[in-house]
Amino acid sequence: MTDSWIQGTEAFQAPVPYLLRTVKDPEAPLVVVCHGMGETPETARASWNRVLALEVHAFLPAGPYPFERRTRDALSLGHAWYLYDGGDVLFRESATRARDWLLATLERAETAHGLRPRARAVAGYSQGGYFGAFVALSRQDRFDRLVMVAGRIKESFVAPYLDRPGTFHTLILHGATDAQVLPDAAERSRDVLVRAGYPVELEFLPRGHRLHPDRDVRAAALLERAWFPPRPSHTS
């Protein structure tokens, strides 16, 4: 036998945390909240106060990929939704695995707690916005609303799924001075949906690449209008 190098792979599993908030009505709507790159479910919970104040079930998963964050003073471990090396292959494969894991985990959580949501939405910020758009648009049988903050829609990923216009609605909220995801990316994302016949709103807000409270307020208002419309008043 001669010396040789053999390349192999083995699966490795690690627990991925999530937060689930339930409300009294098992058929209440449900919102999936996707955090930003390197963040955690707790980060998302602290950032979406108005959305989470609605009478809805809320599922806040961590991205399944560990992400090390270093600052001048500290080292912490957060989470990511996909892996990116500059190309599309790893990006698409890792995002698809994360999507499938999220949907399976959500289904198990709903079953375990007796939830039967009458509607579902995805709300995502930054990397969670990229990923959330992919999840929601690729599974319109499960979701009918998308709120994307400081993200963009990657057309090549979602184009095969844009064949059900009419019921799916998207709200894009973007910083007017965002230097990380430029405002024209939000406009291109809107145009992808408009060309396919999907209803979409795009709103530019002050400041840059941050999940400011005004984004949370706008998102909550959209979901409240859609899911809890005011009852018509009866006057004599």
Coordinates of C-alpha atoms in Angstrom, one line a residue:
M1 CA 0.0 0.0 0.0
T2 CA 1.3 3.4 -0.9
D3 CA 0.8 6.6 1.0
S4 CA -2.3 8.5 0.0
W5 CA -4.7 11.3 1.0
I6 CA -8.4 10.4 1.1
Q7 CA -11.0 13.0 1.2
G8 CA -14.3 12.2 3.0
T9 CA -17.2 13.8 4.7
E10 CA -19.3 13.0 7.7
A11 CA -22.5 14.7 8.9
F12 CA -22.3 16.7 12.1
Q13 CA -25.4 17.7 14.0
A14 CA -25.7 20.5 16.6
P15 CA -28.7 21.9 18.4
V16 CA -30.2 25.1 17.0
P17 CA -32.3 27.3 19.3
Y18 CA -35.6 29.0 18.6
L19 CA -38.2 31.0 20.5
L20 CA -41.9 30.3 20.1
R21 CA -44.6 32.6 21.5
T22 CA -48.1 31.3 21.5
V23 CA -51.4 33.1 22.0
K24 CA -54.8 31.9 23.2
D25 CA -56.3 31.3 19.8
P26 CA -54.7 28.3 18.1
E27 CA -55.8 29.6 14.7
A28 CA -54.3 33.1 15.2
P29 CA -51.9 34.1 12.4
L30 CA -48.2 33.3 12.8
V31 CA -45.1 35.4 12.0
V32 CA -41.7 33.9 11.4
V33 CA -39.0 36.4 12.3
C34 CA -35.5 36.0 10.8
H35 CA -32.7 37.8 12.5
G36 CA -29.7 39.5 10.8
M37 CA -26.3 38.0 10.2
G38 CA -24.5 36.9 13.4
E39 CA -27.6 37.7 15.5
T40 CA -29.8 35.5 17.7
P41 CA -33.5 34.9 18.4
E42 CA -33.1 37.1 21.4
T43 CA -31.8 39.9 19.1
A44 CA -34.9 39.6 17.0
R45 CA -37.2 39.5 20.0
A46 CA -35.8 42.8 21.2
S47 CA -36.0 44.5 17.8
W48 CA -39.6 43.6 16.6
N49 CA -41.5 44.9 19.6
R50 CA -44.6 46.2 17.7
V51 CA -44.9 43.1 15.5
L52 CA -44.6 40.9 18.5
A53 CA -47.3 42.9 20.4
L54 CA -49.9 41.7 17.9
E55 CA -52.1 38.9 18.9
V56 CA -50.2 36.4 16.8
H57 CA -48.1 33.3 17.3
A58 CA -44.4 34.1 16.7
F59 CA -41.6 31.7 15.7
L60 CA -38.1 33.2 16.1
P61 CA -35.5 30.6 15.0
A62 CA -31.8 31.0 15.0
G63 CA -30.0 30.5 11.7
P64 CA -28.6 27.0 11.6
Y65 CA -25.0 28.0 10.7
P66 CA -22.8 29.3 13.6
F67 CA -21.3 32.7 13.0
E68 CA -18.4 34.1 15.1
R69 CA -18.6 37.8 15.9
R70 CA -15.5 39.7 17.0
T71 CA -15.4 43.2 18.3
R72 CA -12.6 45.1 19.9
D73 CA -13.8 44.1 23.4
A74 CA -15.6 40.8 23.0
L75 CA -16.1 37.6 21.1
S76 CA -19.6 36.1 20.7
L77 CA -21.3 33.4 18.8
G78 CA -24.3 34.2 16.7
H79 CA -26.0 32.6 13.8
A80 CA -26.3 32.8 10.0
W81 CA -28.9 31.7 7.4
Y82 CA -26.6 30.7 4.6
L83 CA -22.9 30.5 3.6
Y84 CA -21.5 32.8 1.0
D85 CA -18.2 32.5 -0.8
G86 CA -18.9 35.0 -3.6
G87 CA -20.6 32.4 -5.9
D88 CA -24.2 31.1 -6.2
V89 CA -23.6 27.3 -5.6
L90 CA -22.8 27.3 -1.9
F91 CA -25.2 30.2 -1.3
R92 CA -28.1 28.4 -2.9
E93 CA -27.3 25.0 -1.3
S94 CA -26.9 26.4 2.2
A95 CA -30.0 28.6 2.0
T96 CA -32.1 25.7 0.7
R97 CA -30.9 23.4 3.6
A98 CA -31.7 26.2 6.0
R99 CA -35.1 26.8 4.5
D100 CA -36.0 23.1 4.7
W101 CA -34.8 22.9 8.3
L102 CA -36.8 26.0 9.3
L103 CA -40.0 24.7 7.7
A104 CA -39.6 21.2 9.3
T105 CA -38.9 22.8 12.7
L106 CA -41.9 25.1 12.4
E107 CA -44.2 22.3 11.5
R108 CA -43.0 20.2 14.4
A109 CA -43.5 23.2 16.8
E110 CA -47.0 23.9 15.5
T111 CA -48.0 20.3 15.9
A112 CA -46.5 19.9 19.3
H113 CA -48.4 23.0 20.6
G114 CA -51.6 22.5 18.7
L115 CA -51.3 25.6 16.5
R116 CA -53.3 25.9 13.3
P117 CA -52.5 29.4 12.0
R118 CA -55.0 30.7 9.5
A119 CA -52.2 32.8 7.9
R120 CA -48.4 33.0 8.1
A121 CA -45.9 35.7 7.3
V122 CA -42.1 36.1 7.3
A123 CA -40.4 39.2 8.6
G124 CA -36.6 39.4 8.1
Y125 CA -33.9 41.9 8.6
S126 CA -30.7 42.2 6.5
Q127 CA -29.4 38.6 5.9
G128 CA -32.7 37.5 7.4
G129 CA -34.4 39.6 4.8
Y130 CA -32.5 38.0 1.9
F131 CA -33.3 34.6 3.4
G132 CA -36.9 35.3 4.5
A133 CA -37.7 36.4 0.9
F134 CA -36.4 33.1 -0.4
V135 CA -38.4 31.1 2.2
A136 CA -41.7 32.9 1.8
L137 CA -41.7 33.2 -2.0
S138 CA -40.6 29.6 -2.5
R139 CA -43.3 28.4 -0.2
Q140 CA -46.3 30.4 -1.0
D141 CA -48.4 27.4 0.0
R142 CA -47.3 28.2 3.6
F143 CA -46.9 32.0 3.6
D144 CA -48.9 34.9 2.1
R145 CA -47.0 37.9 3.5
L146 CA -43.4 39.1 3.5
V147 CA -41.8 42.0 5.3
M148 CA -38.2 42.6 4.2
V149 CA -36.1 45.2 6.0
A150 CA -32.6 46.2 4.6
G151 CA -32.5 43.1 2.3
R152 CA -33.0 42.3 -1.3
I153 CA -34.6 39.6 -3.4
K154 CA -32.3 37.5 -5.4
E155 CA -34.2 37.1 -8.7
S156 CA -32.4 34.0 -9.9
F157 CA -33.4 32.2 -6.7
V158 CA -37.1 33.1 -6.6
A159 CA -37.9 33.4 -10.3
P160 CA -39.1 29.7 -10.6
Y161 CA -41.6 30.3 -7.8
L162 CA -43.2 33.6 -9.0
D163 CA -46.2 32.0 -10.6
R164 CA -49.0 32.6 -8.1
P165 CA -49.6 36.4 -8.1
G166 CA -52.7 37.8 -6.4
T167 CA -52.6 36.7 -2.8
F168 CA -49.0 37.1 -1.7
H169 CA -48.1 40.6 -0.5
T170 CA -44.7 42.1 0.1
L171 CA -43.6 45.2 2.1
I172 CA -40.0 46.3 1.5
L173 CA -38.6 48.8 4.1
H174 CA -35.2 50.2 3.3
G175 CA -32.9 52.9 4.7
A176 CA -32.6 55.8 2.3
T177 CA -28.9 56.1 3.2
D178 CA -28.1 52.4 3.5
A179 CA -24.5 51.9 2.4
Q180 CA -24.4 48.1 2.9
V181 CA -27.4 47.2 0.7
L182 CA -27.8 50.1 -1.6
P183 CA -31.3 51.6 -2.1
D184 CA -31.4 50.6 -5.8
A185 CA -31.3 47.0 -4.6
A186 CA -34.6 47.6 -2.9
E187 CA -36.0 49.1 -6.1
R188 CA -34.8 46.1 -8.2
S189 CA -36.4 43.8 -5.7
R190 CA -39.7 45.6 -6.1
D191 CA -39.4 45.5 -9.8
V192 CA -38.9 41.7 -9.7
L193 CA -42.2 41.3 -8.0
V194 CA -44.0 43.9 -10.1
R195 CA -43.0 42.2 -13.3
A196 CA -44.4 38.9 -12.0
G197 CA -47.7 40.6 -11.1
Y198 CA -47.3 40.6 -7.3
P199 CA -48.6 43.4 -5.1
V200 CA -45.6 45.1 -3.4
E201 CA -45.0 48.2 -1.4
L202 CA -41.6 49.9 -1.1
E203 CA -40.9 52.5 1.5
F204 CA -37.6 54.4 2.0
L205 CA -37.1 55.5 5.6
P206 CA -34.5 57.7 7.2
R207 CA -31.1 56.4 8.3
G208 CA -29.1 53.4 7.0
H209 CA -28.7 49.7 7.5
R210 CA -30.4 49.3 10.9
L211 CA -33.6 47.8 12.2
H212 CA -34.9 51.1 13.6
P213 CA -38.2 51.1 15.5
D214 CA -39.9 52.9 12.6
R215 CA -39.4 49.7 10.5
D216 CA -41.0 47.7 13.2
V217 CA -44.0 50.1 13.4
R218 CA -44.6 49.9 9.6
A219 CA -44.4 46.1 9.6
A220 CA -46.8 45.8 12.5
A221 CA -49.3 48.2 10.7
L222 CA -49.2 46.1 7.6
L223 CA -49.8 42.8 9.4
E224 CA -52.5 44.4 11.6
R225 CA -54.4 45.7 8.5
A226 CA -54.1 42.3 6.8
W227 CA -55.0 40.1 9.7
F228 CA -57.1 42.2 12.0
P229 CA -59.1 44.6 9.8
P230 CA -61.5 46.9 11.7
R231 CA -65.0 45.7 11.8
P232 CA -67.5 47.9 10.0
S233 CA -69.5 50.1 12.4
H234 CA -73.3 49.9 12.4
T235 CA -75.0 53.2 12.7
S236 CA -78.7 53.6 13.3

